CSV table of C-alpha atoms in Angstrom, one decimal:
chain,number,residue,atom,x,y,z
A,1,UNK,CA,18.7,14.0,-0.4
A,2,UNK,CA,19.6,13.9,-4.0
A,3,UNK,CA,17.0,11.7,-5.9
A,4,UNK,CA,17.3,13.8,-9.8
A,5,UNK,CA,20.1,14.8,-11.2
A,6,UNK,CA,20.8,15.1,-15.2
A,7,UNK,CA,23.5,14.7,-17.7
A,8,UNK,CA,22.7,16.5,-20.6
A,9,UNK,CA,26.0,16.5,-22.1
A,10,UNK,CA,27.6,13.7,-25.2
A,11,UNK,CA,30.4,10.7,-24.1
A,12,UNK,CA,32.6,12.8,-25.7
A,13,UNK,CA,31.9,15.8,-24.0
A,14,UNK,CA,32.3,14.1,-21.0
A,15,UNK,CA,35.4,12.1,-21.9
A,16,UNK,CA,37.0,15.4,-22.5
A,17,UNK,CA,36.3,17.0,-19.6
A,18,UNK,CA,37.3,14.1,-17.1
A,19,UNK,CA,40.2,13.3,-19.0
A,20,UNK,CA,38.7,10.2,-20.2
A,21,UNK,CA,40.7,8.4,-23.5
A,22,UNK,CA,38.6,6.2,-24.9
A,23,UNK,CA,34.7,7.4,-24.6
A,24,UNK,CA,32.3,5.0,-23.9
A,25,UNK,CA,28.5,5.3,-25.3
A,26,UNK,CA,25.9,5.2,-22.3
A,27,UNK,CA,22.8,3.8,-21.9
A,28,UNK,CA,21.8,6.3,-19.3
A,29,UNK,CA,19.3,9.2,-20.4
A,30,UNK,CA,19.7,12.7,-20.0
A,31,UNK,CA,17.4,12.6,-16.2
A,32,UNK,CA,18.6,10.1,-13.9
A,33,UNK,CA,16.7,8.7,-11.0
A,34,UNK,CA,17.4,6.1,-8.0
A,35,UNK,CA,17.6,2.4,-9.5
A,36,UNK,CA,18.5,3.5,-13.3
A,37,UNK,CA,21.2,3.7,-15.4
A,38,UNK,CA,23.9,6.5,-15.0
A,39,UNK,CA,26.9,7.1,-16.1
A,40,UNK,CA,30.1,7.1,-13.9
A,41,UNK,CA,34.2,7.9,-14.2
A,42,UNK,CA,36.5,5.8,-12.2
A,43,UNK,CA,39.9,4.8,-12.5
A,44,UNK,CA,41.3,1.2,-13.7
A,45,UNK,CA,44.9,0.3,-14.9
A,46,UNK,CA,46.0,3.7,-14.2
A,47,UNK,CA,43.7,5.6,-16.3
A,48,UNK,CA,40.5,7.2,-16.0
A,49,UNK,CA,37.1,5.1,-17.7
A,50,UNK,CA,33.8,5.6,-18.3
A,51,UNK,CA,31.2,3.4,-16.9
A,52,UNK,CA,27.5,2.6,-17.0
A,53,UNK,CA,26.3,1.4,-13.9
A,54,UNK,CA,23.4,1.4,-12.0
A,55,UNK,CA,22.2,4.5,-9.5
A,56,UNK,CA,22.3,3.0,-5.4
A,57,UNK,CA,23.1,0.2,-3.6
A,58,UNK,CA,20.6,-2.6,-3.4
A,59,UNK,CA,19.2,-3.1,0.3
A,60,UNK,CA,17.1,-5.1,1.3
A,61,UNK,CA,15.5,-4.6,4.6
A,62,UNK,CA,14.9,-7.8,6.8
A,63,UNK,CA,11.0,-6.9,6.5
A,64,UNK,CA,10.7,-7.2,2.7
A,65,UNK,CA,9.5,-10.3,1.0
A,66,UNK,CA,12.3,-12.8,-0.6
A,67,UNK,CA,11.0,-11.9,-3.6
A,68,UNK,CA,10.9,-8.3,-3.5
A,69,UNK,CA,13.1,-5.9,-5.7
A,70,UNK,CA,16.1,-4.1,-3.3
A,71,UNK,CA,15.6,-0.3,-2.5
A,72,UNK,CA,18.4,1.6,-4.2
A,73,UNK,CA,20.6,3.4,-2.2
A,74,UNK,CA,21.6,6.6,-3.9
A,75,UNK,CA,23.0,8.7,-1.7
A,76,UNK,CA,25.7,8.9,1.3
A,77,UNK,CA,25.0,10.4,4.4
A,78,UNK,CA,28.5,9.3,6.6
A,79,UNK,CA,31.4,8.2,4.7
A,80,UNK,CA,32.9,6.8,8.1
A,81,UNK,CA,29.6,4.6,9.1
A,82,UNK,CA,27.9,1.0,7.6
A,83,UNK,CA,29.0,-0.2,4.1
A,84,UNK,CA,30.9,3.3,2.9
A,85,UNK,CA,33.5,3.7,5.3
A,86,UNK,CA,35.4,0.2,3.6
A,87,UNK,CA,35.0,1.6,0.3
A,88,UNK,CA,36.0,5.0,0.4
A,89,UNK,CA,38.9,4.2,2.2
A,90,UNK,CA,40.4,2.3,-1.2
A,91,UNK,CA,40.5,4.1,-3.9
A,92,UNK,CA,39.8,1.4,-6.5
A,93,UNK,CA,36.3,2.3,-5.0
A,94,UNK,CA,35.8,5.9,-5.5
A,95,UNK,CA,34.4,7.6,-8.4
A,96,UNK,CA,33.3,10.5,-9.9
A,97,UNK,CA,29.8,11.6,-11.0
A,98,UNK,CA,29.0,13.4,-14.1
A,99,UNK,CA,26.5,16.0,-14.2
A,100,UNK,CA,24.8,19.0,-15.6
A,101,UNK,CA,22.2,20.0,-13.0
A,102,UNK,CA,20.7,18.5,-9.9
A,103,UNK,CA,17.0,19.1,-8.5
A,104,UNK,CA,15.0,19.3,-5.0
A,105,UNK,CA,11.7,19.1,-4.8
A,106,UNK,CA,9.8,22.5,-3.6
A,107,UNK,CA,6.4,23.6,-2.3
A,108,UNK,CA,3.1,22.0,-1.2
A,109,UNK,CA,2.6,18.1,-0.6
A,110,UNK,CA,0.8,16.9,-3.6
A,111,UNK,CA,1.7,20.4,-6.1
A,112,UNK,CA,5.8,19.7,-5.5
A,113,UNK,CA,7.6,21.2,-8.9
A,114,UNK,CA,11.7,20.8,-9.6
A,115,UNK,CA,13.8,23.3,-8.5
A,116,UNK,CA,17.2,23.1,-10.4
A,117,UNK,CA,20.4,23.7,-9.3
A,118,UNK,CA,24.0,23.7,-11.6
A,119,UNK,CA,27.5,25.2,-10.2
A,120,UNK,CA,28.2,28.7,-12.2
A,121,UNK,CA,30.4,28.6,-15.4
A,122,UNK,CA,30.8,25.1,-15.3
A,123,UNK,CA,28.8,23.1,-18.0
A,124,UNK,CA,29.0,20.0,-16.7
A,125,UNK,CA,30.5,19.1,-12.6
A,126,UNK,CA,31.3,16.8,-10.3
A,127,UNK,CA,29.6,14.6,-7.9
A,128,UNK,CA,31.6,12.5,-5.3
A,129,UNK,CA,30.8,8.8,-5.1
A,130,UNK,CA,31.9,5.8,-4.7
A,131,UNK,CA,30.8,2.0,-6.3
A,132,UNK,CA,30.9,-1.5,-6.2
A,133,UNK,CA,29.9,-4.9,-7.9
A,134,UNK,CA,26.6,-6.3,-6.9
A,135,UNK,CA,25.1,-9.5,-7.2
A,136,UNK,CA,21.6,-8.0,-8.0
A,137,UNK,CA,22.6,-5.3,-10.5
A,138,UNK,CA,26.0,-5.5,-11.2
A,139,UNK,CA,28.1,-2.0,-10.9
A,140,UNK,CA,26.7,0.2,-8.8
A,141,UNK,CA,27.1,3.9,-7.1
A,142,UNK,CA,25.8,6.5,-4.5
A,143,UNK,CA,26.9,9.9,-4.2
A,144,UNK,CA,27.8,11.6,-1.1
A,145,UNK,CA,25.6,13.9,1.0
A,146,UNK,CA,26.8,17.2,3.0
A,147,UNK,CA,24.8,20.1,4.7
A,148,UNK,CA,23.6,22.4,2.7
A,149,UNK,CA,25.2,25.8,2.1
A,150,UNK,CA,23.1,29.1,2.2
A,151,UNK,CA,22.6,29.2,-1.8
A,152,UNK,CA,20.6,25.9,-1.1
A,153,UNK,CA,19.0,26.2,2.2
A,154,UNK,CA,15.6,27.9,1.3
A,155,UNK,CA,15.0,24.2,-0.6
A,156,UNK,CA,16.5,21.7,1.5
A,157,UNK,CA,18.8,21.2,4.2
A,158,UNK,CA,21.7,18.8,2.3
A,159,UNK,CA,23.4,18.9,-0.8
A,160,UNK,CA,26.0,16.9,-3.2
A,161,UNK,CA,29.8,17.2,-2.1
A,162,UNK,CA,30.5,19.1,-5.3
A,163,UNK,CA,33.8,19.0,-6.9
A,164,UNK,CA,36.1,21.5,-8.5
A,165,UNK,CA,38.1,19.9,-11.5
A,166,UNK,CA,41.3,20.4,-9.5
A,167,UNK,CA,40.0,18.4,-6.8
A,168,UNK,CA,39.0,15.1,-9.0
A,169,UNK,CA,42.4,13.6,-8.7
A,170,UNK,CA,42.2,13.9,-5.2
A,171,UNK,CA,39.0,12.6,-4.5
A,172,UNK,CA,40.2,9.4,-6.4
A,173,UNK,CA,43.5,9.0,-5.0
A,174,UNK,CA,43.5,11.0,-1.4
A,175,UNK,CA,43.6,9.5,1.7
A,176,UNK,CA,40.4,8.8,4.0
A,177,UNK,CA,41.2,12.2,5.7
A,178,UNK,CA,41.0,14.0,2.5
A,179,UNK,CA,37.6,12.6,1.7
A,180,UNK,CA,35.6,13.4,5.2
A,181,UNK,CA,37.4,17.1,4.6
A,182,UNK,CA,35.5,17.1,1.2
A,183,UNK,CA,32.1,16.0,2.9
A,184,UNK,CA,32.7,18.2,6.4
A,185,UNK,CA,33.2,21.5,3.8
A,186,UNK,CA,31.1,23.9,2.9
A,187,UNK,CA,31.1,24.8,-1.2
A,188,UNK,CA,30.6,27.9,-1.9
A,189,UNK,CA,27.7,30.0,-1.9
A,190,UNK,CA,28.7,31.7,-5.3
A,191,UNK,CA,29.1,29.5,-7.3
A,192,UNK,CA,25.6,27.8,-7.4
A,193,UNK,CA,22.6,28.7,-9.5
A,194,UNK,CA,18.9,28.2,-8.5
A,195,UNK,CA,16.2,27.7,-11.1
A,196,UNK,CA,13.2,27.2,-10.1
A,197,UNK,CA,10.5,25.9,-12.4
A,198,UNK,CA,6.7,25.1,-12.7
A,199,UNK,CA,7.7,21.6,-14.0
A,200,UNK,CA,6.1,18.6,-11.7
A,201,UNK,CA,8.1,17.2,-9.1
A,202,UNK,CA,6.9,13.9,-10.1
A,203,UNK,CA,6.4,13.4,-13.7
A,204,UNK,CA,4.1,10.6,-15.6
A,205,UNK,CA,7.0,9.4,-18.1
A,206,UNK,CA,9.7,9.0,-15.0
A,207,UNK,CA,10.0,5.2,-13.6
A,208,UNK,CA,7.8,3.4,-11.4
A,209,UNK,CA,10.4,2.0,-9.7
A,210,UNK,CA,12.5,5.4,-9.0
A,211,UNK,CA,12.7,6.5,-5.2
A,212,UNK,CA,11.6,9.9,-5.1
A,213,UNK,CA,10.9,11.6,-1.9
């Protein structure tokens, strides 16, 4: 599970490496967390946009009160099962995730610090997702899940589905089978970077309302 990731780089930084025209300023800070701001590329009119929208689904189970805020669902475990499978097979409802590092908690319950992770010589990646319109919090997206690769394992057991820059395209305008190839791969041990770090998993400034497990 994915419930941190950052984007440390400008809109125009961005913009230029997905290609993006006109550069749209973000609300989103530089950490993101479940039920916050992030910001997103998609495609509309036959060009790629930048988006703010908000990070996971709304769900609401059938035992919370009427009146209780929806859990944000952030991340994708089975593009072919539930809600995804009609989204990611359009592709008016695919999109791709901007980042500069993603984390995992590590160690003890109760003394859990961030352990970083960033894909080698590449300043700022990919994440697949996909988004929609909500009635609760207007546009919103999840990333997709995958099992781990070796580089990751001693942390956690799943990962992102990264993306290579000459894969975007293809994520946004491939068929169904192309996208359960990108979630059934394995990226490569190589090319990702481990930091780990003394900093608290949890942290007092972060959002009460953030899903972090």
């Amino acid at each position: 599970m994915c419930n941190l990731y950052t984007n440390r780089k400008s809109a125009a930084e961005v913009a230029a490496h997905f290609r993006v025209k006109d550069p749209f300023q973000s609300n989103a800070p530089e950490e993101v967390y479940p039920g916050q701001p992030g910001m997103v590329v998609r495609e509309a009119g036959g060009a790629r946009v930048m988006q703010s929208m908000v990070w996971g689904f709304p769900l609401r189970l059938k035992t919370m009160s009427p009146t209780a805020k929806p859990k944000p669902v952030n991340n994708i475990a089975d593009l072919r099962k539930g809600m995804w499978v009609g989204l990611a097979r359009k592709p008016e409802w695919r999109c791709l995730i901007p980042l500069t590092g993603f984390a995992e908690a590590e160690g003890a319950k109760g003394a859990k610090t961030r352990t970083w992770f960033a894909v080698k010589d590449q300043p700022i990646f990919a994440w697949a997702g996909l988004w929609r319109e909500s009635a609760e919090w207007g546009p919103v997206y999840s990333g997709v899940m995958t099992e781990c690769n070796e580089a990751i394992r001693p942390v956690h057991d799943r990962m992102p589905v990264l993306l290579h820059p000459d894969e975007y395209d293809r994520w946004l305008h491939g068929s169904f089978e192309d996208l359960i190839a990108f979630q059934e791969r394995c990226f490569p041990d190589e090319l990702i970077e481990m930091t780990r770090t003394s900093e608290p998993w949890v942290k007092r400034t972060q959002p009460a309302d953030a899903s972090m497990t």
